[in-house]
Every structure is written in structure tokens, then in C-alpha cells.
Amino acid sequence: MDEVLPEEFDVILIGTGLPESVLSGALSRIGKNVLHVDSNEYYGGSWASFNIKTFDKLMSETQMHQEDNSNPVNLEALISEDEEFLLMSASQQNLSNCQSYCYLSKQPDWVVATNVVEPNVVAEPDEVEISDDKDSPVDVATTAPTMVQKHSDTEDLSCRDVDFEERNNSDNDNEKPGVSDKQSGDPAKEKSTDNDSRNGQVDAFNNATSEEKLENASDQSSQADLPHKETPLFPFYEKFYENWRRFNLDLSPKVMFSRGQLVELLIQSNVCRYLEFRNVTRTLTVLSGENRLQPVPCSRADVFKSKFVTVVEKRILMRFLTLCANFEQHPQEYEAYKDRPFQDFLQSKHLSTKVQHFIIHSIAMVSEQTSTMEGLHATQKFLKSLGRYGSSHAFLCPMYGVGELPQAFSRLSAVFGGTFCLRRRVIGIVADKTSRAVKGVIDSTGQKIKCQHLVLDESHLPDICRSGFKREVSRAIYVTDKSVSPSETEEVSLITLPPVGNFPLYRVIEAGPLCCLSPNNYYVVHALTKPSCVDENAIVDLKETFHSAEKTMFAGTAAELEIANNNESDKQKPAVLWAAYFNMMSCGVNNDSLPGNVYVMSSPGFELGFDKAMNEARRTFEIICPDEEFLPRAPEPEEIVFDDEGYKSENNGNSRENPNEQPEAGNGDYMETEEDLQEEEEPDVQGLIDQEQGVGDHVSDGNGDNA
Amino acid sequence: MASRAPQRPNNASPQGKICQFKLVLLGESAVGKSSLVLRFVKGQFHEYQESTIGAAFLTQTVCLQDTTVKFEIWDTAGQERYHSLAPMYYRGAQAAIVVYDITNQDTFARAKTWVKELQRQASPNIVIALAGNKSDLSNKRMVDHDEAAAYSDENGLLFMETSAKTAMHVNDIFLAIAEKLPKNDAGGTAANRPTSGVDITQGGGSNPQGGCCGRSQ
């Protein structure tokens, strides 16, 4: 393994989040010599996806100050007199208020233990030993503040993969009928271990601030003395973690507008070759005063099928959507409302409260107070995406999670010669004293690497270029035992929960095995909301923040439901088996202290799609390479030119005749002009009007500014 | 089809079965991964092979008795050099060739860790072949043939010593993989998940009924 990197690059990028990776791919693609480093051992930064065990670990570690074990670098030797050194911040505080909980009972220890009276006593030294020969985790786990130490079994989770597997294997071995038969005859042991197994949860509840939870906890302790139920409602903790690798949990869940910039770029650049996608198959919301998730009719077909809107409402809704699709052509329709709230405009169009709700929260995805212009643009953007990949679908999501996207663009960069180095921390920037331009960076091995341009993700800003942190997004992730709204086929759902009382608006994405986000029979529910708290330093209990969303979507946690075993009321709703809460942070950039050839990429925010990140990458590319094409098409494998022999062309010929060959990407198929788009889109909306009314005030084409 | 690029079902082919598989190359830098691919795909060898090819992946077909196997061959694109290979790389791979250099013991040790990594992270049915490359340099041999063969036996790997330079066993190792790959009705779907997702290159928007989404409701 080469440790030493080349000494000079055109562009150095620090951080492998999505905008940096897209930029990296674009720069390499046109021949720039690129170095891309990340201090993490994984790709994606704040855009990464993790398996569940890594996620638990992340939640327990992030609040700890990360010790830097590398040798101090002798800066004097590296920096000349006409240079200055800007120290990079050692810690990347992009997550805060992290907590994770598993609500499942451990497998009764009589299944596992053999000759042991007090199983936990044996288990502990064992665990310490396992973790001891690892580089870091034990200290972190044991010294972590109680705030973080919510997980009932953090020590276990700090073990490396192999150890974990071995433990699982031994558990499995002991599950053999003979073993359990032998052990199950001892009721005393059963009782005591049952108690032990529940301690974890009791801890979790004790740590929660909510009083209600404390009550539950004491209930639970008394319950724990009862003999174990024959058929547990939920899988055991061990069973649940058996498939820990098959979870892909996003730090920043998002969906792709089917006609958004990301999709166009993926196709145009051929990066889509590296990825697989699924449709978001339905949009759900909760109407005010109700406590039930309802499908939002988006497309013509949806509207016709919908049982929730009347015929009159359908007609008005479709007329309205037709207007929105080409609203620029009809300024007289909205002129008076331009600067007034979108809701006023909707009211003026005689849309019912219910339909207004659908449009504001689930189609435009704005708020009541958003201006009419913004609302119209947002609605149009949605309608443009609708139907591209399936009549009632407007969004796609990458399989295996959002974290695949930066990896795919990074691969493009590597394929065109980009140099990639994970686990490499840059300790500071070297700038010219007079021109203030960046000349290079110094990494933690003490190597000085020159560059013409430097791209940083926000969390890698030098301290003096920062202007304070703020909470950008509050997040919750749940693993549940069924969908929030079960249906015959597996769905991928986008859910908006409008603000109720003191609770904010929540945006929710639910997906499962179909998107390879979880093993079979489990679902992953991502919830996002905008933080309300002004004091950035206050410790926030995010469980409280998400209380209302949880009440709407879930029956309760597995631990709660096990106690209230016979409560039939919420059988339809899923149980929460595992949950994590955290804040995504962002920091302000102090542009005055930032050298001119340094470009800062922002952290993922609350926005639903990827346009912001794509714009950022594109804008930066245009500054660095003003006259070059942004992500031109990369060749198909069949197009790679093999100089001479007929041998090759024969192969090419074969594959082209291959009936299973994919049609070539990047051709005119998708590169319609705006006019084409309009023409293709209109029949969808127009058709409905025709069917409904027998008339169509046909609108000629228009071009939409994709806001 | 479980390769990253969504495909139509292979058994739709009228003339015999064609199965497509994603095959990834793994191994330390400079053991000859790209050279093996270029030998197999192009029949060429360059003593000073550039480490990158500039391709997402290369394709080559192998004809078995009743089946045509089309390999989609992914090279590391140099991301292994600083141990920075993205997990996306071997996601959904149905076959892997782990390459080491028979003149370098360290590359064999590293190959073993790649095998372990695949056994942990890749799909459970993945077919793994171990290739001891540069077998033309047997006078500089540092890795014992029998040792590597025994290791492969223990781990259920195909094993061959290859030379991209002389072409020895290069076609053979791909052929052996082709033979070992499951070619069932699902068209070689080795990964245990539902059929492919949305082919985003197919959405012109002209088909509002969404023939490409595959999941009408």
C-alpha cells in the first residue's frame, strides 16, 4: 500500500459528500488531475449510509472529542516565509444530540449460557477482551456521557465485524433444540435472566426525560418477573442484529425528482450504470383532525381512483394542476396573488380545504405562507417529474441508500484518473501571504501537497473561516416491523405530516427490503423536521421533538407493546424496534477569511431533493473550468476503442446484436427539448380534463423554469 | 438481473439462454488486474499498462454448451491503491476474481483479506476465483502453488495461476467461473432480492403508463 501521495494536483477535494463527489467526477472527466481525500474510513461524509451496527456506534461516538493520534507535524519545515498556514478544525461537528435505542428483549440467557449461574458476569470480561485489542471503541463506550449511552449494549456494538459474527454463530449453535431443552427446565434461572435481559431497556427509559417513559419503565420491571411468554411478539435482540449488514441507514435521506438535475446528470454522464433505482410508489399525508395516513392523489389515475375526494373536487383539482403545469402562459390567473400566500391563491381557485392540503403539503411541499409564485414553481416541478418513470410516480430513490450516490460519482472520478484516499486527514491549508491564494495542503502524515484549487465540505473548514454552528435538520430513524400503511405490494412512501399544535411539520420517507434498506420483514422510516430551538447549545431531547410523528405512525415501541400485550387497538400500526435521533449541523462560512481559490460545499439540508447539491457542484465546476462541459457522457463499455484487431470488433458486434442489450444511454431518448416535455406531459393532465368535462381549454406549450 | 445496470429478463431471448453477470476484480495494486481483463477482453498485453482504462466496466461473452454468459467486468479504477475502494464496487457482484502476484508474498496475504471481505460483504452466492498472476515469472516465485491451492480448497474458491503476459489460464479462469455461476430461470440472479429497479435511461416521459416501472398498482 502506497502511503505517500503524489505531490501536486490541479484540484484537491476534501470530503466525499455528494457535491464534492459530483465535482470530483466532473473535473476528472475532462482531464483535471484530482486528489480526493476524506478523513473518514467511508465515503459520503454527511451523505453516507451505514449498516445498523455502525450506526449505533456512530451515535455513541459523535459527541466524544476525537483524539488525534498521529504524530505532530513539524510545520516550520513545511511552510516558507511567504506562506501562511490555516489550521483545519480537528473535529467535524456535523452531528449532535445523538441517541440510539433498541427496544427488543435479549434472547433469554438460558438459551445461550451453559454452566453459568450469572451469565452477565461471564459475558462482560469477555466483551472487554474482545474490544481491548481494537484501536478505539472501548474507552469511548465506557466514558461516554449517559446522554449518549442509551443503547443497552454499546460494548457489544463496538466490536468489529468478525467478533460480532462469532458471537452470533455461537448463539445459533446453542439454539439447537437439544441445548435449549436441557436448559429450559430451570425456572429460577429463567426468571433471573429474563430480568437481566430487560435491564437494557429499563436503562434506556430511565435516561429518557419523559415522565411517561419512566412510568413505563417501572411497569416493565414488575412485568419482568413474570415467566417468559411462549411466543414473543417481536424478534429477540440477537435475531434482529443477525442481519445487521443488510440495513442501509441514511444520514440524509432524500428522493430524486424524476426530472431533477441529479437524474439528468446520472443519465447524461452514464453514472447511472453504477446504481439501481426504485420508484417512490405513493405519497401519504394526514388531514387535519384525523390520525390516519391517507394516499394523496397526484396523477390522473390517482385522482380517479381516490376515494377521498368528491367528483367536484376532482374536477377542480385537475383544472388547477393543468394550470400549474403551464402557469407562465396564464399570468392573468395568478397576477393578483403573486406576492400573497399560496394558500390565498388556492382559496381563490375554490379548492376545498382537503385539496388545498394535498397541494400545499404533498404536491408543492411548501407551507401555507409560501408565496404564490414559489408555490406555483414547486407544483410545476412536481408535475414535470410525475409520470416519467411510471404514471403516478414523481420520485426515485437509489437502492442501498443515498450513500451510493457519492460513491458512484467518486468511481467516475477514479475511472478517469482521480486519486482517492480515505482515512487521510488534512490538518491545514497553505496559502500565499500576499495573494491569499491557496497553494496546497498539509496532511496528518506531514506531507505537503500542492494544488491550484481546493474544494472543502463545510465540516472541514478551517476554524477561522467558520462563523458558528447551527442545527440544520432534526432527524429520527426508526426500524419497524411493518409498513406505516400496509398494502398488498411493498411500497416506497413519501409522507408529509403537517404541523399540529406545537409540533412542527415532519417529512417522512419509508422504504424497506425492496430498496435494500433493510432485511426482509423490516421497514426503515426516516423522519426529518426543522429544528425550532434557537439556542444552539441547549441539549434537546429529540424524542420529544418527534413525539407527534411517532404517535401518528406507530403503535409504540416494541418494549411498550410487549407490556401492553393484549392491547388490540393499534394492531394495524407498526411497532418501533429500533430508533435513532440526531441533529445534522451546518456551519456558516466567513467568506472574508476564505482564500479565493477555495470552494466550500454545504451540508445536506432539509430540502427533499438533490438540486441544491447539484447546483453547487455545477457552479463550482464552471468557476474552475469556465469553458468545459459539465459531466459529458462517459463511453459505454462497447464503445471503448480497441485499436486494431478484428477480434475486438467481433466482440463488439456480438454484444450489439445481443437481444438483451440495453439501448444506449445518453441518446436523444431523454434529451427532449422543453417543448417535447410539455407535449408529453400535457396529455396526462389534459386527458383528464377531456374525460371529465369533454372539453379542454388546451394550453400551448410553455417552458418552465425549473425552480 | 442483479447487476447494477438493470436488464431485461434474460430468458426473454429467443435463441438460447443468455445470462449476464457482474464480475469484480480485487487485489493489491500492480498485481495485474487490468492486464488480466485486457487479455481476456482484448487479447492484448502491455508491459506498462496504464492503471486506468477510462471505462465504467468492460464486457466479454463466454459461450458454454447451452448458455451464453456475458460478463460485465469491473476494474478497481485504482481506488484500491490507498485502500479506498467503495463498497458500491462489489455491491451485487455475482463473481469476483481476487488477484495476487506470485512473486510477492504480501499480495497473497492481501488477497486473503479480500476474500474475507467478500465473504462478509458481498452477496452470499458469489463465485470467487483466486488468480495467482504473473506465472511467467516463476523463477521469482514467492508464493507456493500448493499453499494457494490448499487455501482455495478450504475456502471454496476456484484457483488458477495465470499469466496476462502469456495468456496462460486467462480464458480458463473466466470459463471456470462461467461454468460455476448459477444459470437458473431467473437469468443468473444470484442475489436474493426482487427483480431489477427502474432503468432511468428508459424514461422519456412519452409513456405515461410507465412500462418501465414494472410495478403497476
Short mmCIF file of N, CA and C in Angstrom, two decimals, chain A residues 611-681:
data_model
loop_
_atom_site.label_atom_id
_atom_site.label_comp_id
_atom_site.label_asym_id
_atom_site.label_seq_id
_atom_site.Cartn_x
_atom_site.Cartn_y
_atom_site.Cartn_z
N ASP A 611 -31.26 19.04 -5.89
CA ASP A 611 -30.89 20.14 -6.78
C ASP A 611 -29.87 21.09 -6.18
N LYS A 612 -29.99 21.34 -4.88
CA LYS A 612 -29.06 22.27 -4.25
C LYS A 612 -27.62 21.77 -4.38
N ALA A 613 -27.42 20.50 -4.08
CA ALA A 613 -26.09 19.92 -4.17
C ALA A 613 -25.58 19.93 -5.61
N MET A 614 -26.47 19.62 -6.54
CA MET A 614 -26.06 19.59 -7.95
C MET A 614 -25.70 20.99 -8.43
N ASN A 615 -26.49 21.98 -8.04
CA ASN A 615 -26.19 23.36 -8.42
C ASN A 615 -24.84 23.80 -7.90
N GLU A 616 -24.59 23.43 -6.67
CA GLU A 616 -23.33 23.82 -6.05
C GLU A 616 -22.15 23.23 -6.80
N ALA A 617 -22.26 21.94 -7.12
CA ALA A 617 -21.19 21.28 -7.85
C ALA A 617 -21.00 21.91 -9.22
N ARG A 618 -22.11 22.16 -9.88
CA ARG A 618 -22.04 22.71 -11.23
C ARG A 618 -21.45 24.13 -11.22
N ARG A 619 -21.92 24.95 -10.30
CA ARG A 619 -21.40 26.32 -10.22
C ARG A 619 -19.90 26.33 -9.99
N THR A 620 -19.46 25.48 -9.06
CA THR A 620 -18.03 25.45 -8.74
C THR A 620 -17.23 24.96 -9.93
N PHE A 621 -17.77 23.97 -10.61
CA PHE A 621 -17.10 23.46 -11.81
C PHE A 621 -16.93 24.58 -12.83
N GLU A 622 -17.98 25.37 -13.00
CA GLU A 622 -17.93 26.44 -14.00
C GLU A 622 -16.93 27.52 -13.63
N ILE A 623 -16.69 27.70 -12.34
CA ILE A 623 -15.65 28.67 -11.94
C ILE A 623 -14.27 28.10 -12.21
N ILE A 624 -14.07 26.83 -11.87
CA ILE A 624 -12.74 26.23 -12.03
C ILE A 624 -12.44 25.99 -13.52
N CYS A 625 -13.41 25.54 -14.26
CA CYS A 625 -13.20 25.23 -15.69
C CYS A 625 -14.26 25.96 -16.50
N PRO A 626 -14.09 27.26 -16.74
CA PRO A 626 -15.16 28.06 -17.32
C PRO A 626 -15.66 27.55 -18.68
N ASP A 627 -14.81 26.95 -19.48
CA ASP A 627 -15.25 26.64 -20.84
C ASP A 627 -15.44 25.15 -21.10
N GLU A 628 -15.56 24.39 -20.03
CA GLU A 628 -15.65 22.94 -20.23
C GLU A 628 -17.07 22.45 -19.99
N GLU A 629 -17.36 21.28 -20.54
CA GLU A 629 -18.69 20.70 -20.35
C GLU A 629 -18.76 20.00 -19.00
N PHE A 630 -19.87 20.20 -18.32
CA PHE A 630 -20.07 19.59 -17.01
C PHE A 630 -20.61 18.17 -17.20
N LEU A 631 -19.82 17.20 -16.80
CA LEU A 631 -20.20 15.79 -16.87
C LEU A 631 -20.71 15.34 -18.24
N PRO A 632 -19.88 15.43 -19.27
CA PRO A 632 -20.28 14.87 -20.56
C PRO A 632 -20.40 13.36 -20.44
N ARG A 633 -21.03 12.77 -21.44
CA ARG A 633 -21.29 11.34 -21.39
C ARG A 633 -19.99 10.53 -21.35
N ALA A 634 -19.94 9.58 -20.48
CA ALA A 634 -18.80 8.65 -20.45
C ALA A 634 -19.12 7.51 -21.41
N PRO A 635 -18.10 6.94 -22.05
CA PRO A 635 -18.39 5.93 -23.07
C PRO A 635 -19.02 4.66 -22.49
N GLU A 636 -19.84 4.02 -23.28
CA GLU A 636 -20.36 2.69 -22.94
C GLU A 636 -19.21 1.70 -23.06
N PRO A 637 -19.31 0.58 -22.36
CA PRO A 637 -18.23 -0.41 -22.48
C PRO A 637 -17.97 -0.80 -23.93
N GLU A 638 -19.06 -0.88 -24.69
CA GLU A 638 -18.93 -1.32 -26.08
C GLU A 638 -18.22 -0.28 -26.93
N GLU A 639 -18.16 0.93 -26.43
CA GLU A 639 -17.58 1.99 -27.24
C GLU A 639 -16.09 2.20 -27.00
N ILE A 640 -15.57 1.50 -26.00
CA ILE A 640 -14.15 1.66 -25.73
C ILE A 640 -13.40 1.20 -26.98
N VAL A 641 -12.59 2.07 -27.49
CA VAL A 641 -11.93 1.77 -28.76
C VAL A 641 -10.72 0.87 -28.53
N PHE A 642 -10.77 -0.27 -29.16
CA PHE A 642 -9.63 -1.18 -29.08
C PHE A 642 -8.93 -1.13 -30.43
N ASP A 643 -7.80 -0.51 -30.40
CA ASP A 643 -7.06 -0.11 -31.59
C ASP A 643 -7.33 -0.94 -32.84
N ASP A 644 -6.73 -2.15 -32.87
CA ASP A 644 -6.56 -2.79 -34.16
C ASP A 644 -7.52 -3.95 -34.46
N GLU A 645 -7.19 -5.11 -33.89
CA GLU A 645 -7.66 -6.39 -34.39
C GLU A 645 -9.18 -6.54 -34.59
N GLY A 646 -9.48 -7.40 -35.53
CA GLY A 646 -10.88 -7.72 -35.79
C GLY A 646 -11.50 -8.47 -34.63
N TYR A 647 -10.67 -9.13 -33.84
CA TYR A 647 -11.11 -9.89 -32.67
C TYR A 647 -12.05 -9.05 -31.80
N LYS A 648 -11.64 -7.82 -31.61
CA LYS A 648 -12.41 -6.93 -30.76
C LYS A 648 -13.73 -6.51 -31.39
N SER A 649 -13.60 -6.12 -32.64
CA SER A 649 -14.82 -5.62 -33.26
C SER A 649 -15.87 -6.72 -33.32
N GLU A 650 -15.36 -7.95 -33.43
CA GLU A 650 -16.28 -9.09 -33.42
C GLU A 650 -17.04 -9.13 -32.09
N ASN A 651 -16.29 -8.93 -31.04
CA ASN A 651 -16.93 -8.92 -29.73
C ASN A 651 -17.95 -7.82 -29.63
N ASN A 652 -17.52 -6.68 -30.14
CA ASN A 652 -18.45 -5.56 -30.10
C ASN A 652 -19.70 -5.90 -30.88
N GLY A 653 -19.46 -6.47 -32.05
CA GLY A 653 -20.59 -6.82 -32.89
C GLY A 653 -21.53 -7.76 -32.16
N ASN A 654 -20.97 -8.76 -31.52
CA ASN A 654 -21.80 -9.71 -30.79
C ASN A 654 -22.69 -9.02 -29.78
N SER A 655 -22.05 -8.18 -29.03
CA SER A 655 -22.84 -7.61 -27.95
C SER A 655 -23.90 -6.67 -28.50
N ARG A 656 -23.60 -6.06 -29.63
CA ARG A 656 -24.62 -5.16 -30.17
C ARG A 656 -25.83 -5.93 -30.70
N GLU A 657 -25.54 -7.14 -31.20
CA GLU A 657 -26.67 -7.93 -31.70
C GLU A 657 -27.45 -8.59 -30.58
N ASN A 658 -26.79 -8.64 -29.47
CA ASN A 658 -27.39 -9.27 -28.31
C ASN A 658 -28.78 -8.69 -28.05
N PRO A 659 -29.77 -9.54 -28.07
CA PRO A 659 -31.13 -9.03 -27.90
C PRO A 659 -31.36 -8.43 -26.52
N ASN A 660 -30.51 -8.79 -25.59
CA ASN A 660 -30.71 -8.26 -24.25
C ASN A 660 -29.98 -6.95 -24.03
N GLU A 661 -29.31 -6.53 -25.06
CA GLU A 661 -28.54 -5.30 -24.91
C GLU A 661 -29.44 -4.14 -24.55
N GLN A 662 -28.95 -3.34 -23.66
CA GLN A 662 -29.70 -2.15 -23.32
C GLN A 662 -29.58 -1.15 -24.44
N PRO A 663 -30.62 -0.44 -24.71
CA PRO A 663 -30.47 0.67 -25.65
C PRO A 663 -29.45 1.63 -25.07
N GLU A 664 -28.74 2.28 -25.92
CA GLU A 664 -27.69 3.15 -25.42
C GLU A 664 -28.26 4.28 -24.59
N ALA A 665 -27.54 4.55 -23.53
CA ALA A 665 -27.93 5.69 -22.71
C ALA A 665 -27.39 6.93 -23.38
N GLY A 666 -27.88 8.04 -22.96
CA GLY A 666 -27.30 9.28 -23.39
C GLY A 666 -27.69 9.67 -24.79
N ASN A 667 -28.62 8.99 -25.40
CA ASN A 667 -29.04 9.41 -26.72
C ASN A 667 -30.25 10.34 -26.61
N GLY A 668 -30.81 10.63 -27.74
CA GLY A 668 -31.88 11.61 -27.75
C GLY A 668 -33.12 11.19 -26.98
N ASP A 669 -33.12 9.95 -26.56
CA ASP A 669 -34.29 9.42 -25.88
C ASP A 669 -34.81 10.31 -24.77
N TYR A 670 -33.92 10.80 -23.99
CA TYR A 670 -34.34 11.55 -22.82
C TYR A 670 -34.00 13.02 -22.94
N MET A 671 -33.27 13.34 -24.02
CA MET A 671 -32.79 14.72 -24.11
C MET A 671 -33.81 15.60 -24.83
N GLU A 672 -35.04 15.47 -24.46
CA GLU A 672 -36.04 16.28 -25.14
C GLU A 672 -35.81 17.75 -24.89
N THR A 673 -36.29 18.52 -25.80
CA THR A 673 -36.32 19.95 -25.57
C THR A 673 -37.47 20.24 -24.63
N GLU A 674 -37.50 21.42 -24.16
CA GLU A 674 -38.60 21.81 -23.28
C GLU A 674 -39.95 21.57 -23.96
N GLU A 675 -39.99 21.84 -25.24
CA GLU A 675 -41.24 21.70 -25.97
C GLU A 675 -41.74 20.26 -25.89
N ASP A 676 -40.79 19.36 -26.09
CA ASP A 676 -41.17 17.94 -26.04
C ASP A 676 -41.74 17.60 -24.67
N LEU A 677 -41.06 18.10 -23.68
CA LEU A 677 -41.50 17.78 -22.32
C LEU A 677 -42.95 18.21 -22.15
N GLN A 678 -43.20 19.40 -22.57
CA GLN A 678 -44.54 19.92 -22.38
C GLN A 678 -45.55 19.06 -23.13
N GLU A 679 -45.20 18.75 -24.35
CA GLU A 679 -46.13 17.99 -25.15
C GLU A 679 -46.44 16.64 -24.52
N GLU A 680 -45.39 16.06 -23.96
CA GLU A 680 -45.61 14.74 -23.39
C GLU A 680 -46.36 14.81 -22.09
N GLU A 681 -46.17 15.89 -21.41
CA GLU A 681 -46.78 15.98 -20.11
C GLU A 681 -48.26 16.30 -20.19
#
